[in-house]
Amino acid sequence: MNKIYLIGRLVADPELSTTSSGINSCRFRIAVTRPHSKDESDFFTIQTWRGLADNCSKYLKKGSLCSVCGYLQNYSFEKNGEKRTTTQIIAEEVEFLNPANSKKTAQPELTPVQGDSLPF
């Protein structure tokens, strides 16, 4: 089983991009406070696709609180001739947790979007 649930705050504004085949993708990083410690956090890269990507780029901003449900994905790449491996979270659901009257981000009047199937 490969399932992960996180609640955290965005450390920067989300980045929306489009693949060469026209599929929208949104990537953002969240900080999640470690249990039993308010001074330590872990940082996770979240990847969303299609309609979920559109909503995340529209409604999330730096500092926004959100919950993420998805799965872990490892991938390898080469940088400066050195093979590297990294892990990211592919989000299937994202909920926007800031209150409707929050000044940090507008709260949408919609239900969370289920993630669409991946482009590969």
JSON list of C-alpha atoms in Angstrom, two decimals:
[
{"chain": "A", "resi": 1, "resn": "MET", "atom": "CA", "xyz": [0.00, 0.00, 0.00]},
{"chain": "A", "resi": 2, "resn": "ASN", "atom": "CA", "xyz": [1.32, 3.44, -0.91]},
{"chain": "A", "resi": 3, "resn": "LYS", "atom": "CA", "xyz": [-0.83, 6.20, 0.65]},
{"chain": "A", "resi": 4, "resn": "ILE", "atom": "CA", "xyz": [0.14, 9.37, 2.46]},
{"chain": "A", "resi": 5, "resn": "TYR", "atom": "CA", "xyz": [-1.86, 12.06, 4.30]},
{"chain": "A", "resi": 6, "resn": "LEU", "atom": "CA", "xyz": [-0.31, 15.40, 5.26]},
{"chain": "A", "resi": 7, "resn": "ILE", "atom": "CA", "xyz": [-1.42, 18.76, 6.63]},
{"chain": "A", "resi": 8, "resn": "GLY", "atom": "CA", "xyz": [0.94, 21.66, 6.20]},
{"chain": "A", "resi": 9, "resn": "ARG", "atom": "CA", "xyz": [1.56, 25.21, 5.00]},
{"chain": "A", "resi": 10, "resn": "LEU", "atom": "CA", "xyz": [2.92, 26.22, 1.62]},
{"chain": "A", "resi": 11, "resn": "VAL", "atom": "CA", "xyz": [6.46, 27.59, 1.82]},
{"chain": "A", "resi": 12, "resn": "ALA", "atom": "CA", "xyz": [6.13, 29.43, -1.53]},
{"chain": "A", "resi": 13, "resn": "ASP", "atom": "CA", "xyz": [3.47, 30.15, -4.14]},
{"chain": "A", "resi": 14, "resn": "PRO", "atom": "CA", "xyz": [2.56, 27.12, -6.28]},
{"chain": "A", "resi": 15, "resn": "GLU", "atom": "CA", "xyz": [4.05, 26.81, -9.77]},
{"chain": "A", "resi": 16, "resn": "LEU", "atom": "CA", "xyz": [1.65, 26.01, -12.62]},
{"chain": "A", "resi": 17, "resn": "SER", "atom": "CA", "xyz": [3.06, 24.55, -15.84]},
{"chain": "A", "resi": 18, "resn": "THR", "atom": "CA", "xyz": [1.75, 22.79, -18.92]},
{"chain": "A", "resi": 19, "resn": "THR", "atom": "CA", "xyz": [3.23, 19.67, -20.51]},
{"chain": "A", "resi": 20, "resn": "SER", "atom": "CA", "xyz": [4.00, 19.55, -24.23]},
{"chain": "A", "resi": 21, "resn": "SER", "atom": "CA", "xyz": [0.72, 17.65, -24.69]},
{"chain": "A", "resi": 22, "resn": "GLY", "atom": "CA", "xyz": [-1.28, 20.45, -22.99]},
{"chain": "A", "resi": 23, "resn": "ILE", "atom": "CA", "xyz": [-1.84, 18.86, -19.55]},
{"chain": "A", "resi": 24, "resn": "ASN", "atom": "CA", "xyz": [-1.69, 21.28, -16.60]},
{"chain": "A", "resi": 25, "resn": "SER", "atom": "CA", "xyz": [0.56, 20.45, -13.70]},
{"chain": "A", "resi": 26, "resn": "CYS", "atom": "CA", "xyz": [1.05, 22.29, -10.41]},
{"chain": "A", "resi": 27, "resn": "ARG", "atom": "CA", "xyz": [3.93, 21.76, -8.00]},
{"chain": "A", "resi": 28, "resn": "PHE", "atom": "CA", "xyz": [4.28, 23.22, -4.51]},
{"chain": "A", "resi": 29, "resn": "ARG", "atom": "CA", "xyz": [6.12, 22.52, -1.27]},
{"chain": "A", "resi": 30, "resn": "ILE", "atom": "CA", "xyz": [4.58, 22.29, 2.17]},
{"chain": "A", "resi": 31, "resn": "ALA", "atom": "CA", "xyz": [6.11, 22.38, 5.63]},
{"chain": "A", "resi": 32, "resn": "VAL", "atom": "CA", "xyz": [4.69, 19.84, 8.05]},
{"chain": "A", "resi": 33, "resn": "THR", "atom": "CA", "xyz": [5.42, 20.23, 11.75]},
{"chain": "A", "resi": 34, "resn": "ARG", "atom": "CA", "xyz": [6.88, 17.10, 13.31]},
{"chain": "A", "resi": 35, "resn": "PRO", "atom": "CA", "xyz": [4.87, 15.38, 16.03]},
{"chain": "A", "resi": 36, "resn": "HIS", "atom": "CA", "xyz": [6.03, 16.24, 19.54]},
{"chain": "A", "resi": 37, "resn": "SER", "atom": "CA", "xyz": [8.02, 19.27, 18.31]},
{"chain": "A", "resi": 38, "resn": "LYS", "atom": "CA", "xyz": [6.76, 22.69, 17.31]},
{"chain": "A", "resi": 39, "resn": "ASP", "atom": "CA", "xyz": [10.28, 23.79, 16.32]},
{"chain": "A", "resi": 40, "resn": "GLU", "atom": "CA", "xyz": [11.00, 21.16, 13.66]},
{"chain": "A", "resi": 41, "resn": "SER", "atom": "CA", "xyz": [9.32, 20.67, 10.29]},
{"chain": "A", "resi": 42, "resn": "ASP", "atom": "CA", "xyz": [9.71, 18.41, 7.31]},
{"chain": "A", "resi": 43, "resn": "PHE", "atom": "CA", "xyz": [9.31, 19.71, 3.76]},
{"chain": "A", "resi": 44, "resn": "PHE", "atom": "CA", "xyz": [7.50, 17.82, 1.01]},
{"chain": "A", "resi": 45, "resn": "THR", "atom": "CA", "xyz": [7.11, 18.45, -2.71]},
{"chain": "A", "resi": 46, "resn": "ILE", "atom": "CA", "xyz": [3.53, 17.97, -3.91]},
{"chain": "A", "resi": 47, "resn": "GLN", "atom": "CA", "xyz": [2.60, 17.39, -7.58]},
{"chain": "A", "resi": 48, "resn": "THR", "atom": "CA", "xyz": [-0.95, 17.80, -8.91]},
{"chain": "A", "resi": 49, "resn": "TRP", "atom": "CA", "xyz": [-2.43, 17.32, -12.38]},
{"chain": "A", "resi": 50, "resn": "ARG", "atom": "CA", "xyz": [-5.27, 18.65, -14.56]},
{"chain": "A", "resi": 51, "resn": "GLY", "atom": "CA", "xyz": [-8.28, 20.20, -12.74]},
{"chain": "A", "resi": 52, "resn": "LEU", "atom": "CA", "xyz": [-6.70, 19.73, -9.33]},
{"chain": "A", "resi": 53, "resn": "ALA", "atom": "CA", "xyz": [-3.61, 21.56, -10.60]},
{"chain": "A", "resi": 54, "resn": "ASP", "atom": "CA", "xyz": [-5.77, 24.45, -11.82]},
{"chain": "A", "resi": 55, "resn": "ASN", "atom": "CA", "xyz": [-7.54, 24.76, -8.45]},
{"chain": "A", "resi": 56, "resn": "CYS", "atom": "CA", "xyz": [-4.31, 24.57, -6.43]},
{"chain": "A", "resi": 57, "resn": "SER", "atom": "CA", "xyz": [-2.62, 27.27, -8.52]},
{"chain": "A", "resi": 58, "resn": "LYS", "atom": "CA", "xyz": [-5.72, 29.48, -8.24]},
{"chain": "A", "resi": 59, "resn": "TYR", "atom": "CA", "xyz": [-6.52, 29.14, -4.52]},
{"chain": "A", "resi": 60, "resn": "LEU", "atom": "CA", "xyz": [-3.24, 28.32, -2.75]},
{"chain": "A", "resi": 61, "resn": "LYS", "atom": "CA", "xyz": [-0.60, 30.89, -1.89]},
{"chain": "A", "resi": 62, "resn": "LYS", "atom": "CA", "xyz": [2.49, 31.00, 0.30]},
{"chain": "A", "resi": 63, "resn": "GLY", "atom": "CA", "xyz": [1.35, 30.39, 3.89]},
{"chain": "A", "resi": 64, "resn": "SER", "atom": "CA", "xyz": [-1.90, 28.62, 2.92]},
{"chain": "A", "resi": 65, "resn": "LEU", "atom": "CA", "xyz": [-2.87, 25.66, 5.09]},
{"chain": "A", "resi": 66, "resn": "CYS", "atom": "CA", "xyz": [-3.92, 22.55, 3.17]},
{"chain": "A", "resi": 67, "resn": "SER", "atom": "CA", "xyz": [-4.36, 18.83, 3.56]},
{"chain": "A", "resi": 68, "resn": "VAL", "atom": "CA", "xyz": [-3.01, 16.45, 0.95]},
{"chain": "A", "resi": 69, "resn": "CYS", "atom": "CA", "xyz": [-3.94, 12.85, 0.25]},
{"chain": "A", "resi": 70, "resn": "GLY", "atom": "CA", "xyz": [-1.85, 11.00, -2.31]},
{"chain": "A", "resi": 71, "resn": "TYR", "atom": "CA", "xyz": [0.99, 8.58, -2.83]},
{"chain": "A", "resi": 72, "resn": "LEU", "atom": "CA", "xyz": [4.79, 8.64, -2.88]},
{"chain": "A", "resi": 73, "resn": "GLN", "atom": "CA", "xyz": [6.66, 8.46, -6.16]},
{"chain": "A", "resi": 74, "resn": "ASN", "atom": "CA", "xyz": [10.42, 8.09, -6.59]},
{"chain": "A", "resi": 75, "resn": "TYR", "atom": "CA", "xyz": [12.18, 9.14, -9.74]},
{"chain": "A", "resi": 76, "resn": "SER", "atom": "CA", "xyz": [15.79, 9.33, -10.90]},
{"chain": "A", "resi": 77, "resn": "PHE", "atom": "CA", "xyz": [17.53, 11.97, -12.95]},
{"chain": "A", "resi": 78, "resn": "GLU", "atom": "CA", "xyz": [21.04, 13.00, -13.84]},
{"chain": "A", "resi": 79, "resn": "LYS", "atom": "CA", "xyz": [22.54, 16.32, -12.76]},
{"chain": "A", "resi": 80, "resn": "ASN", "atom": "CA", "xyz": [26.09, 17.30, -13.66]},
{"chain": "A", "resi": 81, "resn": "GLY", "atom": "CA", "xyz": [26.78, 13.70, -14.66]},
{"chain": "A", "resi": 82, "resn": "GLU", "atom": "CA", "xyz": [25.68, 12.40, -11.26]},
{"chain": "A", "resi": 83, "resn": "LYS", "atom": "CA", "xyz": [22.66, 10.12, -10.88]},
{"chain": "A", "resi": 84, "resn": "ARG", "atom": "CA", "xyz": [20.19, 11.37, -8.26]},
{"chain": "A", "resi": 85, "resn": "THR", "atom": "CA", "xyz": [16.95, 10.06, -6.85]},
{"chain": "A", "resi": 86, "resn": "THR", "atom": "CA", "xyz": [14.19, 12.12, -5.29]},
{"chain": "A", "resi": 87, "resn": "THR", "atom": "CA", "xyz": [10.75, 11.49, -3.83]},
{"chain": "A", "resi": 88, "resn": "GLN", "atom": "CA", "xyz": [7.63, 13.57, -4.34]},
{"chain": "A", "resi": 89, "resn": "ILE", "atom": "CA", "xyz": [3.98, 13.19, -3.44]},
{"chain": "A", "resi": 90, "resn": "ILE", "atom": "CA", "xyz": [1.44, 12.83, -6.21]},
{"chain": "A", "resi": 91, "resn": "ALA", "atom": "CA", "xyz": [-1.72, 14.40, -4.77]},
{"chain": "A", "resi": 92, "resn": "GLU", "atom": "CA", "xyz": [-5.05, 12.77, -5.48]},
{"chain": "A", "resi": 93, "resn": "GLU", "atom": "CA", "xyz": [-6.96, 15.18, -3.21]},
{"chain": "A", "resi": 94, "resn": "VAL", "atom": "CA", "xyz": [-6.11, 18.60, -1.78]},
{"chain": "A", "resi": 95, "resn": "GLU", "atom": "CA", "xyz": [-8.34, 20.45, 0.67]},
{"chain": "A", "resi": 96, "resn": "PHE", "atom": "CA", "xyz": [-7.94, 24.16, 1.32]},
{"chain": "A", "resi": 97, "resn": "LEU", "atom": "CA", "xyz": [-8.06, 24.63, 5.09]},
{"chain": "A", "resi": 98, "resn": "ASN", "atom": "CA", "xyz": [-7.80, 28.40, 5.54]},
{"chain": "A", "resi": 99, "resn": "PRO", "atom": "CA", "xyz": [-11.00, 29.96, 6.91]},
{"chain": "A", "resi": 100, "resn": "ALA", "atom": "CA", "xyz": [-13.24, 31.71, 4.40]},
{"chain": "A", "resi": 101, "resn": "ASN", "atom": "CA", "xyz": [-12.47, 35.13, 5.92]},
{"chain": "A", "resi": 102, "resn": "SER", "atom": "CA", "xyz": [-8.69, 34.61, 5.95]},
{"chain": "A", "resi": 103, "resn": "LYS", "atom": "CA", "xyz": [-6.64, 37.42, 4.44]},
{"chain": "A", "resi": 104, "resn": "LYS", "atom": "CA", "xyz": [-3.96, 34.97, 3.24]},
{"chain": "A", "resi": 105, "resn": "THR", "atom": "CA", "xyz": [-6.03, 33.33, 0.50]},
{"chain": "A", "resi": 106, "resn": "ALA", "atom": "CA", "xyz": [-9.56, 33.28, -0.79]},
{"chain": "A", "resi": 107, "resn": "GLN", "atom": "CA", "xyz": [-11.52, 30.15, 0.09]},
{"chain": "A", "resi": 108, "resn": "PRO", "atom": "CA", "xyz": [-13.24, 28.65, -2.94]},
{"chain": "A", "resi": 109, "resn": "GLU", "atom": "CA", "xyz": [-16.90, 27.71, -2.88]},
{"chain": "A", "resi": 110, "resn": "LEU", "atom": "CA", "xyz": [-16.36, 24.20, -4.20]},
{"chain": "A", "resi": 111, "resn": "THR", "atom": "CA", "xyz": [-15.69, 20.68, -3.04]},
{"chain": "A", "resi": 112, "resn": "PRO", "atom": "CA", "xyz": [-12.17, 19.22, -3.35]},
{"chain": "A", "resi": 113, "resn": "VAL", "atom": "CA", "xyz": [-11.36, 17.84, -6.80]},
{"chain": "A", "resi": 114, "resn": "GLN", "atom": "CA", "xyz": [-10.32, 14.22, -7.06]},
{"chain": "A", "resi": 115, "resn": "GLY", "atom": "CA", "xyz": [-7.03, 13.87, -8.92]},
{"chain": "A", "resi": 116, "resn": "ASP", "atom": "CA", "xyz": [-7.23, 12.77, -12.53]},
{"chain": "A", "resi": 117, "resn": "SER", "atom": "CA", "xyz": [-5.18, 9.93, -13.89]},
{"chain": "A", "resi": 118, "resn": "LEU", "atom": "CA", "xyz": [-1.56, 10.78, -14.64]},
{"chain": "A", "resi": 119, "resn": "PRO", "atom": "CA", "xyz": [-0.43, 11.58, -18.18]},
{"chain": "A", "resi": 120, "resn": "PHE", "atom": "CA", "xyz": [1.72, 8.44, -18.45]}
]
